[in-house]
PDB file of C-alpha atoms in Angstrom:
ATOM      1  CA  UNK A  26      29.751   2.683 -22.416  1.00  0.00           C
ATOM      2  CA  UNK A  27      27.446   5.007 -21.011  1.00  0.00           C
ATOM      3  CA  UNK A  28      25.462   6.983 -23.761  1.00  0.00           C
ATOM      4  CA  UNK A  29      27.903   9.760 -24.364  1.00  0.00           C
ATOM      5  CA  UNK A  30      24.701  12.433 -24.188  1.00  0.00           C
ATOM      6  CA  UNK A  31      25.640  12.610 -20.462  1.00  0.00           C
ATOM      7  CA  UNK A  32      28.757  14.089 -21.026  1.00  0.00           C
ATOM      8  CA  UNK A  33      26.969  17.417 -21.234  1.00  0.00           C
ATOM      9  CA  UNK A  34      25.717  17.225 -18.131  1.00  0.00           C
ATOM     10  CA  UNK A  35      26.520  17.777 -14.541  1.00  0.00           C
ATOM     11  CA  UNK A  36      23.395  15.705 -13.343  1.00  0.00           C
ATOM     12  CA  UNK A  37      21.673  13.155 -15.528  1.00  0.00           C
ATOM     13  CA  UNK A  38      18.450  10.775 -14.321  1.00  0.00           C
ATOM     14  CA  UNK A  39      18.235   6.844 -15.887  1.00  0.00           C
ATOM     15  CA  UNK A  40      15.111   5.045 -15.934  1.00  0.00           C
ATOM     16  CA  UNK A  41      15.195   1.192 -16.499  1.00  0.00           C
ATOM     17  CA  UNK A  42      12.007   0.969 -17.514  1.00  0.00           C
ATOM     18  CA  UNK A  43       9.649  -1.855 -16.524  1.00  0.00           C
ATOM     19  CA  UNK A  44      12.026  -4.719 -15.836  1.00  0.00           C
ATOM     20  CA  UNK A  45       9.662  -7.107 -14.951  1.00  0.00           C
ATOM     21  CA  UNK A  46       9.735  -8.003 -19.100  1.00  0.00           C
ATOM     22  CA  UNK A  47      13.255  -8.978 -18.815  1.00  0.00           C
ATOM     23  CA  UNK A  48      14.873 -11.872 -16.305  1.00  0.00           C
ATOM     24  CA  UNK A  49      15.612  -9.321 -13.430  1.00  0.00           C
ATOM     25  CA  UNK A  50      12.444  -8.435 -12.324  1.00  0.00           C
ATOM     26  CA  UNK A  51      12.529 -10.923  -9.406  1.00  0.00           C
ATOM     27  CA  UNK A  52      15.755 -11.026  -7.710  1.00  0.00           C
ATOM     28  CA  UNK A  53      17.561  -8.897  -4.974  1.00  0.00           C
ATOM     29  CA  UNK A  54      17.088  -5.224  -5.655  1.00  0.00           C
ATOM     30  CA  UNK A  55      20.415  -4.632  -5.661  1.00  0.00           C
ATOM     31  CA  UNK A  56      21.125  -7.082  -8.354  1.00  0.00           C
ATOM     32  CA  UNK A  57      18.071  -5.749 -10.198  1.00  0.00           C
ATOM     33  CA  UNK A  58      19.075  -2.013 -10.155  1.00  0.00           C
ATOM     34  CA  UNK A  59      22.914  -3.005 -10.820  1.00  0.00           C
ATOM     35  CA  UNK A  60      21.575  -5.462 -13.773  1.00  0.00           C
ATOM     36  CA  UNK A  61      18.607  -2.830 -14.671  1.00  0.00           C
ATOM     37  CA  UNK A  62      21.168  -0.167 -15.210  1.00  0.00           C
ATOM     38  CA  UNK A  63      23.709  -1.971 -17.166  1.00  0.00           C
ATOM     39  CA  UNK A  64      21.093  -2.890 -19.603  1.00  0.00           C
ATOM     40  CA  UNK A  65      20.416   0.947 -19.894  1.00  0.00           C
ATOM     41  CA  UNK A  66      23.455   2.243 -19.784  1.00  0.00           C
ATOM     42  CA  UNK A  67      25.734  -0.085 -22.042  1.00  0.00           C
ATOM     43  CA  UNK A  68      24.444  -1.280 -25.427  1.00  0.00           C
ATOM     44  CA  UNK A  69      25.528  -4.004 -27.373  1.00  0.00           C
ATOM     45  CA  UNK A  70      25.865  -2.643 -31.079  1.00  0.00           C
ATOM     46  CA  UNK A  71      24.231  -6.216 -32.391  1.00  0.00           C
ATOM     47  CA  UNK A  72      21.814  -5.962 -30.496  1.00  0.00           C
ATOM     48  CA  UNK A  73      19.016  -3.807 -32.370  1.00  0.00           C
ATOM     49  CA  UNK A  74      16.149  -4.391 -29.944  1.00  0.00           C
ATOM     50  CA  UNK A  75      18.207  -2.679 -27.215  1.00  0.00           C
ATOM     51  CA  UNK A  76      19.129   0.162 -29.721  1.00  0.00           C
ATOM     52  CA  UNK A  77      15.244   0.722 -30.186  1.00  0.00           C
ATOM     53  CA  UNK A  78      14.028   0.725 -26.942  1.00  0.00           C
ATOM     54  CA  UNK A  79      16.701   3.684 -25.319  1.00  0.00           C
ATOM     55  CA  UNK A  80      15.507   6.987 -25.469  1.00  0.00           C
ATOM     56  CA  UNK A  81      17.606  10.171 -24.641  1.00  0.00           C
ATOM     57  CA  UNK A  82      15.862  12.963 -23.087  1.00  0.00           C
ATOM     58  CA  UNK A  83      18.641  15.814 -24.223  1.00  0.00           C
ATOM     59  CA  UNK A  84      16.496  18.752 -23.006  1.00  0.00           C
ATOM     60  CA  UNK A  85      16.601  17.159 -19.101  1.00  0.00           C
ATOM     61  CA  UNK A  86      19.324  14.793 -18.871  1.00  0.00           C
ATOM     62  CA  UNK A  87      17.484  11.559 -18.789  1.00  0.00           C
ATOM     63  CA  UNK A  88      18.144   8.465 -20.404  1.00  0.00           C
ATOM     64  CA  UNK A  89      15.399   5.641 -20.185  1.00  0.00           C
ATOM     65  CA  UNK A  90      14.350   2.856 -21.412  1.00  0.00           C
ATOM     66  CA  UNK A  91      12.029   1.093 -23.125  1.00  0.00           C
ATOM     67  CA  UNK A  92       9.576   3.883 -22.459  1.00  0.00           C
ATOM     68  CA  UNK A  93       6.635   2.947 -24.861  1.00  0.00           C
ATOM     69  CA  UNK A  94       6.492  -0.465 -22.744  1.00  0.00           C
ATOM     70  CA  UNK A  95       5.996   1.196 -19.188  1.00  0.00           C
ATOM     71  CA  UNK A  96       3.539   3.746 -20.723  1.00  0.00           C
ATOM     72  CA  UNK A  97       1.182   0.388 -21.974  1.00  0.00           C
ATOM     73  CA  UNK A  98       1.652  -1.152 -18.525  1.00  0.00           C
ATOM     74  CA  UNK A  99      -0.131   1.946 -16.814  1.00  0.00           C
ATOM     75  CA  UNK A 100      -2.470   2.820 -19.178  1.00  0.00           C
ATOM     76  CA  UNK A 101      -4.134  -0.891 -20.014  1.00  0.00           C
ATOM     77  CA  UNK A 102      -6.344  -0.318 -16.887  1.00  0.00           C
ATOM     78  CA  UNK A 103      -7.738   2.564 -15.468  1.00  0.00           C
ATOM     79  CA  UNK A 104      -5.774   4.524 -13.101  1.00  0.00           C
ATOM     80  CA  UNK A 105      -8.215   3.772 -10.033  1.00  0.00           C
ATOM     81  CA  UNK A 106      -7.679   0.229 -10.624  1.00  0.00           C
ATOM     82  CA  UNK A 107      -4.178   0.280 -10.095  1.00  0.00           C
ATOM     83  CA  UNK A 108      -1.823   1.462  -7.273  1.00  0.00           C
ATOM     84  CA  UNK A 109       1.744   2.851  -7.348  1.00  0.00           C
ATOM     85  CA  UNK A 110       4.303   2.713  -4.812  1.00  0.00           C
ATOM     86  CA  UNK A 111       7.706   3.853  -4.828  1.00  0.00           C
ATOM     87  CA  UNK A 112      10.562   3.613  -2.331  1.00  0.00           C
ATOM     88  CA  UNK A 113      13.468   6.446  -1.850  1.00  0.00           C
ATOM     89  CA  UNK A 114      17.075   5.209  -0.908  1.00  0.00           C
ATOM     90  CA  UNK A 115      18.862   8.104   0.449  1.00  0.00           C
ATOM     91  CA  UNK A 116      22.230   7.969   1.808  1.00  0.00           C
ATOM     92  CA  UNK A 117      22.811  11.780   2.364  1.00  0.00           C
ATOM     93  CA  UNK A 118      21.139  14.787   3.816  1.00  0.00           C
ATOM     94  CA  UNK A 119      19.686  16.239   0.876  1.00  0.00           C
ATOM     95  CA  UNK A 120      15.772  17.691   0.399  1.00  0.00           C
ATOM     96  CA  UNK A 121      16.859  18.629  -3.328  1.00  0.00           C
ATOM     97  CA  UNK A 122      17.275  15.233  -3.748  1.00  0.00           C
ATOM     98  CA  UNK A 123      13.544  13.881  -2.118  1.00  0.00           C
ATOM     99  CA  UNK A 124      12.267  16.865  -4.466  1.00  0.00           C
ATOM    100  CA  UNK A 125      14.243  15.089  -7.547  1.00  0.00           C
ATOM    101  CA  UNK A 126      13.303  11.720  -6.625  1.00  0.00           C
ATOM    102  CA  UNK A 127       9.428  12.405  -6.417  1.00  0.00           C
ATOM    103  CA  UNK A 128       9.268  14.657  -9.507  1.00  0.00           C
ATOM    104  CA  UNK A 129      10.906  12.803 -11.982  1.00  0.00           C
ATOM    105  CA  UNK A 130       8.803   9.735 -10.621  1.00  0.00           C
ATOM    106  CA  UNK A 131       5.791  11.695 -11.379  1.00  0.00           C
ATOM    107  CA  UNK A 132       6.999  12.900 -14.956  1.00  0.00           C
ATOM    108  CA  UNK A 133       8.362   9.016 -16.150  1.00  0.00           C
ATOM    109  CA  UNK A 134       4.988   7.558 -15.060  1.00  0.00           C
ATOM    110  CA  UNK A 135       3.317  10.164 -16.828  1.00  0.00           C
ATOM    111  CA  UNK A 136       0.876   9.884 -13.546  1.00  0.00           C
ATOM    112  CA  UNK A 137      -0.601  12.805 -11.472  1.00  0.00           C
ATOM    113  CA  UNK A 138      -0.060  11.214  -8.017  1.00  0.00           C
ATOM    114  CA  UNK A 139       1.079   8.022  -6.207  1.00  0.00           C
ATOM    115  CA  UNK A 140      -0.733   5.934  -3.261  1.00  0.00           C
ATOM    116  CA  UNK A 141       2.631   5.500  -1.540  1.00  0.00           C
ATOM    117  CA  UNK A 142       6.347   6.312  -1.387  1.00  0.00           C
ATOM    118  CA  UNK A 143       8.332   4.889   1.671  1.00  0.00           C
ATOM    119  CA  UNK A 144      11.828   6.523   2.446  1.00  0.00           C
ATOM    120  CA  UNK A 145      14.783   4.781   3.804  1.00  0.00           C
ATOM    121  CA  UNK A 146      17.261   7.122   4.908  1.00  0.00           C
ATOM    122  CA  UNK A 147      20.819   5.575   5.867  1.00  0.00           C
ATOM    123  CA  UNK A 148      23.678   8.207   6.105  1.00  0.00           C
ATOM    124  CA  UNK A 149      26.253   5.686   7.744  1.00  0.00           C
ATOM    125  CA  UNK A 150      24.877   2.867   5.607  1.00  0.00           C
ATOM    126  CA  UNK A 151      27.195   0.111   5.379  1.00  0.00           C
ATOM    127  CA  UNK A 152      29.011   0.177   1.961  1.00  0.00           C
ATOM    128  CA  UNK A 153      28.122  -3.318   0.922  1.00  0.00           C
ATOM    129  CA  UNK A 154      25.758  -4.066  -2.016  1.00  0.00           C
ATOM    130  CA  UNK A 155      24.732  -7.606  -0.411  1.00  0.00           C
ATOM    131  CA  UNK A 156      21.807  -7.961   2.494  1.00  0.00           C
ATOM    132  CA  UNK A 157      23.298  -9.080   5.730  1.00  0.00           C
ATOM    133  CA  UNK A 158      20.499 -12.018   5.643  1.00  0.00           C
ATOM    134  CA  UNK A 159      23.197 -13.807   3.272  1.00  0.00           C
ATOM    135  CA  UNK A 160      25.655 -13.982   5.755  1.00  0.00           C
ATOM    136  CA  UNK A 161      25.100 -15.101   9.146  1.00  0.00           C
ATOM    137  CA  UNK A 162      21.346 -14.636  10.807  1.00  0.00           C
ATOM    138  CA  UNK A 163      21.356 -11.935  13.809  1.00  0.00           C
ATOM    139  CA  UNK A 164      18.834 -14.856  15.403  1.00  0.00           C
ATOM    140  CA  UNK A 165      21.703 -17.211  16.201  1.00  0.00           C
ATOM    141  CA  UNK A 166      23.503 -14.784  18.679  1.00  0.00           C
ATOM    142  CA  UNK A 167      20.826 -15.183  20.443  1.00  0.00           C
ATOM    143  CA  UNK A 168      19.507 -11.702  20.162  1.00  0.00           C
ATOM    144  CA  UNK A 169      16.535 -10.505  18.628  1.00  0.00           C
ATOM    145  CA  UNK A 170      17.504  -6.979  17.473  1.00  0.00           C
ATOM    146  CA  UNK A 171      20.998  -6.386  15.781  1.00  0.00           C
ATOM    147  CA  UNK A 172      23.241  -3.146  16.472  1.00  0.00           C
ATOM    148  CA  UNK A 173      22.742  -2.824  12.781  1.00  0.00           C
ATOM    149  CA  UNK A 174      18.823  -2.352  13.205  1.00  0.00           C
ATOM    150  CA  UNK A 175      19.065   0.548  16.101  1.00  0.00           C
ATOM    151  CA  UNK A 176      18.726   3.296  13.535  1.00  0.00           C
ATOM    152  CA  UNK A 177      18.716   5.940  16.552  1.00  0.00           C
ATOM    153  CA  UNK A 178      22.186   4.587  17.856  1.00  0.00           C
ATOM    154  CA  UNK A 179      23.889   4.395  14.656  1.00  0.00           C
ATOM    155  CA  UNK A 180      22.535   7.847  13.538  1.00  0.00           C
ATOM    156  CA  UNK A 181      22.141  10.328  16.477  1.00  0.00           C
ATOM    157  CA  UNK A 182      20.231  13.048  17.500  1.00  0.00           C
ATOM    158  CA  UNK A 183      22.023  14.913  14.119  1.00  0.00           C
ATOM    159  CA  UNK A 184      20.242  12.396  12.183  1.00  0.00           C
ATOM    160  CA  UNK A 185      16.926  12.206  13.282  1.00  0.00           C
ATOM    161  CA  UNK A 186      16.520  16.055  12.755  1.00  0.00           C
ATOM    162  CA  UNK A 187      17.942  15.120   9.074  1.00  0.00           C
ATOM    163  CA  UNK A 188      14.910  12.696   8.256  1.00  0.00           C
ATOM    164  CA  UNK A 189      12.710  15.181   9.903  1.00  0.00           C
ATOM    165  CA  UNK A 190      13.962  17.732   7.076  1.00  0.00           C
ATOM    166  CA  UNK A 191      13.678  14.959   4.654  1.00  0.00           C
ATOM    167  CA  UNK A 192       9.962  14.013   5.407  1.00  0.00           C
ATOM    168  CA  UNK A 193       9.061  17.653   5.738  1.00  0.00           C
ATOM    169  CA  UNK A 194       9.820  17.407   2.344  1.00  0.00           C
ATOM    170  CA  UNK A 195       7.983  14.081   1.632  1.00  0.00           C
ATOM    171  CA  UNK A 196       4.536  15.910   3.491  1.00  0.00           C
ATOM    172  CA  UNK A 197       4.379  18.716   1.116  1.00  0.00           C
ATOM    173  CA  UNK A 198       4.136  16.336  -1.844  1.00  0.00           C
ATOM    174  CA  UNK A 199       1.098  14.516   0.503  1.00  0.00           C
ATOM    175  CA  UNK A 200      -0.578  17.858   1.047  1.00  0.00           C
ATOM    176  CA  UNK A 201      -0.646  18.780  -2.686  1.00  0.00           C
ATOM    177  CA  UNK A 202      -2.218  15.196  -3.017  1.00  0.00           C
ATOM    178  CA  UNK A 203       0.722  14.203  -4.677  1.00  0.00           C
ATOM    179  CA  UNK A 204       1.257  11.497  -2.499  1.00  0.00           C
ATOM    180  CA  UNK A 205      -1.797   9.465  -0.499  1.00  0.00           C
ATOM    181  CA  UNK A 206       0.340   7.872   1.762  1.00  0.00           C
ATOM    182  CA  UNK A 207       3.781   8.234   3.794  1.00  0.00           C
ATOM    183  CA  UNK A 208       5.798   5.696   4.583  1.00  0.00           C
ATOM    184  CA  UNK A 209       9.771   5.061   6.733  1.00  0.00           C
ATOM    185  CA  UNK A 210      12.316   2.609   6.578  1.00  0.00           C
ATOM    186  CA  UNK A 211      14.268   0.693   9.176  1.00  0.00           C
ATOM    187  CA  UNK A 212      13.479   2.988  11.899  1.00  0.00           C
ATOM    188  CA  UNK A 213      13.008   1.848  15.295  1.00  0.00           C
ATOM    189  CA  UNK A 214      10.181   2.730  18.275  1.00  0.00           C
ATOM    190  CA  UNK A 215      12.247   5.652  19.363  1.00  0.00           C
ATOM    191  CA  UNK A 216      13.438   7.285  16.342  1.00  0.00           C
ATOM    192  CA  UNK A 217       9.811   6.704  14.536  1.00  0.00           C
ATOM    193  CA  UNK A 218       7.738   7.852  17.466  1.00  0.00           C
ATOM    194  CA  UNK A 219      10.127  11.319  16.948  1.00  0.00           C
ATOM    195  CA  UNK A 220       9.458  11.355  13.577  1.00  0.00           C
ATOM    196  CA  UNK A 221       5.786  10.431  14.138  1.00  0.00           C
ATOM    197  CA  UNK A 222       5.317  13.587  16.955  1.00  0.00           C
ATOM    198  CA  UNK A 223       6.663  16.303  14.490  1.00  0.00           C
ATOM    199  CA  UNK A 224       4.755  14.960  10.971  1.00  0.00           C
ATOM    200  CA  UNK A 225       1.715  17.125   9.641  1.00  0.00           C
ATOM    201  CA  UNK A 226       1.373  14.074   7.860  1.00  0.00           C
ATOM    202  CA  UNK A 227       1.734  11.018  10.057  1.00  0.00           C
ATOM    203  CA  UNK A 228       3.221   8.079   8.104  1.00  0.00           C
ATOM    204  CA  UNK A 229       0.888   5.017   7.684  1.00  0.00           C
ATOM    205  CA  UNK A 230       3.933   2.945   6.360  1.00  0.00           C
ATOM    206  CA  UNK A 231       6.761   1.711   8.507  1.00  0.00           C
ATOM    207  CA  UNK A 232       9.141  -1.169   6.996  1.00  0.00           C
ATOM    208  CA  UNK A 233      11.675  -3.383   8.940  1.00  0.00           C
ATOM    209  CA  UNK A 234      14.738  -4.898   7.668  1.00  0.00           C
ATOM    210  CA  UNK A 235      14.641  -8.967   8.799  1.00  0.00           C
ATOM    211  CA  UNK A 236      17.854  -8.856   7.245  1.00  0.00           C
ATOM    212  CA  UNK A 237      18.938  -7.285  10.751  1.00  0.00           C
ATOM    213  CA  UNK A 238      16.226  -8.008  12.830  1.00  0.00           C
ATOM    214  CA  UNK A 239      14.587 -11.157  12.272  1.00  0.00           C
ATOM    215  CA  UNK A 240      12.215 -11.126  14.703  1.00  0.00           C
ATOM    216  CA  UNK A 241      10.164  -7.250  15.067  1.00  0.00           C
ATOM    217  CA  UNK A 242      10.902  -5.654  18.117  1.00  0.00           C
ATOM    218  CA  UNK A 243       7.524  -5.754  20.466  1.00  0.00           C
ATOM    219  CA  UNK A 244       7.988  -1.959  21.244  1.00  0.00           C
ATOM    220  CA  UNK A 245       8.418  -0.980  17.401  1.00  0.00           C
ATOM    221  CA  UNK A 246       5.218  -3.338  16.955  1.00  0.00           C
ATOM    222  CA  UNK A 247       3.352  -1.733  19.878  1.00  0.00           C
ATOM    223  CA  UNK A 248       3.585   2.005  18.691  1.00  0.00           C
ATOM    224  CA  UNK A 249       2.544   0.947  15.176  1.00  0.00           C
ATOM    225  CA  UNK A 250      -0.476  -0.893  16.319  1.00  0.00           C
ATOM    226  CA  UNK A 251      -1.115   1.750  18.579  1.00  0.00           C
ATOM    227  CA  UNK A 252      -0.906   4.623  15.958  1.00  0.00           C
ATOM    228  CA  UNK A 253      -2.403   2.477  12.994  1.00  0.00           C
ATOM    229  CA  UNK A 254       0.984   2.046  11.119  1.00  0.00           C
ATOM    230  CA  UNK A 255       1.110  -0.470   8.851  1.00  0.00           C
ATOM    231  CA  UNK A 256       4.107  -2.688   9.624  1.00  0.00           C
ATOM    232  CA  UNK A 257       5.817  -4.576   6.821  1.00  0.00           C
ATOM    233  CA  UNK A 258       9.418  -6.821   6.288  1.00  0.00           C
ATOM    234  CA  UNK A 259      11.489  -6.021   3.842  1.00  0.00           C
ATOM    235  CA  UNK A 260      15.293  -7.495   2.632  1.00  0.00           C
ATOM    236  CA  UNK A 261      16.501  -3.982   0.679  1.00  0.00           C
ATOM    237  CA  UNK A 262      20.256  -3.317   1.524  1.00  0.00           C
ATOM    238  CA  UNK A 263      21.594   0.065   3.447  1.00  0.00           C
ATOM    239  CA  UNK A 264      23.472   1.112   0.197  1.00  0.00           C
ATOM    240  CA  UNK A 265      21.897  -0.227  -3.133  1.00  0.00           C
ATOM    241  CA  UNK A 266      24.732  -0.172  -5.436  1.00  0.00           C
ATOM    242  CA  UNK A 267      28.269   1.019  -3.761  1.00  0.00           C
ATOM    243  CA  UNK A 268      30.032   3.791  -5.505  1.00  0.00           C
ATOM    244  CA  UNK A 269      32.967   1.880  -7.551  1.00  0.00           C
ATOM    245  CA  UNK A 270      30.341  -0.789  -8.891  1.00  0.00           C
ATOM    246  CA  UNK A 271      28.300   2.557 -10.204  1.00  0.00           C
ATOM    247  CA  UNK A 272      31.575   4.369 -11.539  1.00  0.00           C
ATOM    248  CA  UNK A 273      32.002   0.834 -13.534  1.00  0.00           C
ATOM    249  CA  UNK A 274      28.766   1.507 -15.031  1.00  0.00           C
ATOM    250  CA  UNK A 275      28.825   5.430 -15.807  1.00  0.00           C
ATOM    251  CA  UNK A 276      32.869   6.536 -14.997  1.00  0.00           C
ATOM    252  CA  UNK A 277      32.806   9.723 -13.418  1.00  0.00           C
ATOM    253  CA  UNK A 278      29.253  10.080 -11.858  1.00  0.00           C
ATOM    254  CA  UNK A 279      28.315   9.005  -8.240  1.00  0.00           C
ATOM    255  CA  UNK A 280      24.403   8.104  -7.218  1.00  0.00           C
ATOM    256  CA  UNK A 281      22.656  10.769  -5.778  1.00  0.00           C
ATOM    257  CA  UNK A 282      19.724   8.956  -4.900  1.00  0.00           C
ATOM    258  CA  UNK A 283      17.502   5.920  -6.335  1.00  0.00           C
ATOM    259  CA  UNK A 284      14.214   4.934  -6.154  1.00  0.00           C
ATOM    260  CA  UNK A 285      12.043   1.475  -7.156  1.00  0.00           C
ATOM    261  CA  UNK A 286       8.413   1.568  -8.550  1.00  0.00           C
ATOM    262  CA  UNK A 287       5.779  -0.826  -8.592  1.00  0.00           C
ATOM    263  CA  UNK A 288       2.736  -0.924 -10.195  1.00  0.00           C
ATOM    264  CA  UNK A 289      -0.201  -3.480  -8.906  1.00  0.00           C
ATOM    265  CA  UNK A 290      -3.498  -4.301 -10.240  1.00  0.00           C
ATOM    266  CA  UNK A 291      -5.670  -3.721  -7.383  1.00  0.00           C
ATOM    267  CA  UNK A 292      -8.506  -6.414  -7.627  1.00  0.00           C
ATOM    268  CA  UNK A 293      -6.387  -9.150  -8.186  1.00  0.00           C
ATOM    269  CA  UNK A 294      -2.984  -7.845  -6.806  1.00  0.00           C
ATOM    270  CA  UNK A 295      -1.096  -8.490  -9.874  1.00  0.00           C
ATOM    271  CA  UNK A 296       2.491  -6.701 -10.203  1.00  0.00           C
ATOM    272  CA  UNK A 297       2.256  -5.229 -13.347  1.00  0.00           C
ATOM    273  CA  UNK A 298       5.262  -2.807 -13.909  1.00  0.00           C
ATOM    274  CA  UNK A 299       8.807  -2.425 -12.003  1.00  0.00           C
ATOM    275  CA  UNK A 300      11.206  -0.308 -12.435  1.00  0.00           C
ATOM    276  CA  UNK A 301      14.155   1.974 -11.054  1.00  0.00           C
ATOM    277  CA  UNK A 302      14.832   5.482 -11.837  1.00  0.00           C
ATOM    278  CA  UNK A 303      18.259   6.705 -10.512  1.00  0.00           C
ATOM    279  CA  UNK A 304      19.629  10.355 -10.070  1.00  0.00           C
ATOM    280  CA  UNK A 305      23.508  10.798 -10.710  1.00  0.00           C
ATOM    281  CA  UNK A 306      25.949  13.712 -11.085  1.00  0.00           C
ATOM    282  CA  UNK A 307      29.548  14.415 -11.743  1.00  0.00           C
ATOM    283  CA  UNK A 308      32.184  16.560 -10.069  1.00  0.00           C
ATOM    284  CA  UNK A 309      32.508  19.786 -11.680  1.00  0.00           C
ATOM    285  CA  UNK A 310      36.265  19.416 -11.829  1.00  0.00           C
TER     286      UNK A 310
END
C-alpha cells in the first residue's frame, strides 16, 4: 500500500527516481509513470533492496526513490556538460500547480536551473491512458489532421487565455534564469501564434502529437520556421494515468499534475537519468 506517511497530508509529491536502472525506462510514458509509481508506492516486504532505496520526506510530503542513485547520475559530469529537460502534463487550470511542478523539479535534482521544460496543457483530455497511435492511424481517413489535434476547437477561446495564465507562469521561472528555454505541447498554428503574440518569453519548443496528426500541418510548420521554433513529434497521451488506475495506486488521492525528466550528456547525447515526479492531494472530507 501506499507508505502510510501520506496519511498526514492533504498534498504529497512522489519521485520515481531515475528509472532508466530498472526495465521501464523505455516504454510508453504512461506505462512508465503507472509502472514507476507502483514501484514507489507499494513495497514488497521481501524485497530489501526496495526497502533501502525509499526515502520519506516527512517535513514536505514527498516520498522518492532511490534518491542517492539520481544524485550520482547528475553529479558524475559537470553540470555544463549535461542538459535537463522536463515536460508538465496539466489537465486543469491551475498556476499553483506550474509553480509546484517547477519547484519541486528544481529541489529533487538538487540543480539551480533547467535548459528546457515543455508544457502540455489538455483540460478536455480524453480519459484514456493509451496513445491513439495504437488504435487506428488518423492517415487512413484520408485526412492529415485529426479533430483530436485542433487544440483551439476542442478548447476555446476560455482555454487559450488559461495556457496564457499558465505560461505567464512558466516565463517568470525563464526570467529568473530558472528556465533557458520554453517550450508547448500539441498546439496548433492558431492557438500557438496567440500564445506566441502575448509571451515575454517566446517559446523555442513546440511538440506535435503523430499520435493524432501523423503528418505536421504545413501552417503549424510555417509559423515555427518562420519564428525559429523548434518543431518536434512526440507519442505522450492527453491524460497520463486516468484517475481510478491512480486511486488503485494511492486510494483517496487524485493527480494534480506530473512531470518527466531527462537528463542527456551533451557531447555524446547519452540519456543518462529519467524520471517522474508527480503531485497528488486528497479531499479534505
Amino acid at each position: 500500500m501506499i507508505p502510510t506517511i501520506t496519511k498526514k497530508y492533504q498534498n504529497v509529491v512522489i519521485s520515481t527516481g531515475n528509472i532508466i536502472t530498472t526495465e521501464l525506462g523505455q516504454r510508453k510514458s504512461n506505462e512508465e509513470l503507472y509502472d514507476g509509481l507502483k514501484i514507489t508506492l507499494h513495497t514488497d516486504p521481501s524485497a530489501e533492496r526496495v526497502v533501502v532505496e525509499k526515502e520519506i520526506d516527512q517535513l514536505h510530503g514527498r516520498v522518492q526513490r532511490a534518491t542517492q542513485e539520481l544524485t550520482t547520475r547528475l553529479t558524475e559530469n559537470g553540470r555544463n556538460e549535461i542538459s535537463i529537460g522536463a515536460k508538465i502534463f496539466l489537465n486543469r487550470h491551475s498556476t499553483e500547480c506550474v509553480n509546484q511542478a517547477v519547484e519541486e523539479l528544481l529541489n529533487i535534482l538538487s540543480v539551480t536551473h533547467v535548459d528546457n521544460v515543455v508544457l502540455a496543457y489538455h483540460p478536455n483530455a480524453v480519459a484514456s491512458a493509451t496513445p491513439v497511435a495504437t488504435t487506428k492511424s488518423p492517415c487512413s481517413e484520408g485526412s492529415t489532421v485529426s479533430k483530436a489535434a485542433n487544440w483551439s476547437q476542442r478548447n476555446g477561446k476560455e482555454g487559450v487565455a488559461e495556457l496564457k495564465e499558465l505560461y505567464q507562469t512558466l516565463e517568470q521561472y525563464a526570467l529568473k534564469q530558472q528556465i533557458t528555454q520554453l517550450g508547448i505541447a500539441d498546439l496548433d498554428a492558431a492557438a500557438l501564434e496567440e500564445l506566441h503574440k502575448s509571451a515575454q518569453v517566446a517559446p523555442t519548443i513546440a511538440q506535435v502529437n503523430l499520435s493524432t496528426c501523423c503528418v505536421v500541418p504545413p501552417e503549424l510548420q510555417e509559423f515555427c520556421t518562420a519564428h525559429d521554433i523548434q518543431l518536434n513529434t512526440h507519442s505522450d497521451p492527453e491524460l497520463l494515468l486516468p484517475a481510478e488506475q491512480f486511486d488503485g495506486l494511492a486510494p483517496g488521492y487524485t493527480i494534480d499534475w506530473s512531470l518527466r525528466y531527462q537528463v542527456h550528456v551533451r557531447c555524446r547525447g547519452v540519456l543518462t537519468a529519467k524520471g517522474y515526479i508527480v503531485g497528488a492531494s486528497r479531499s479534505s472530507d
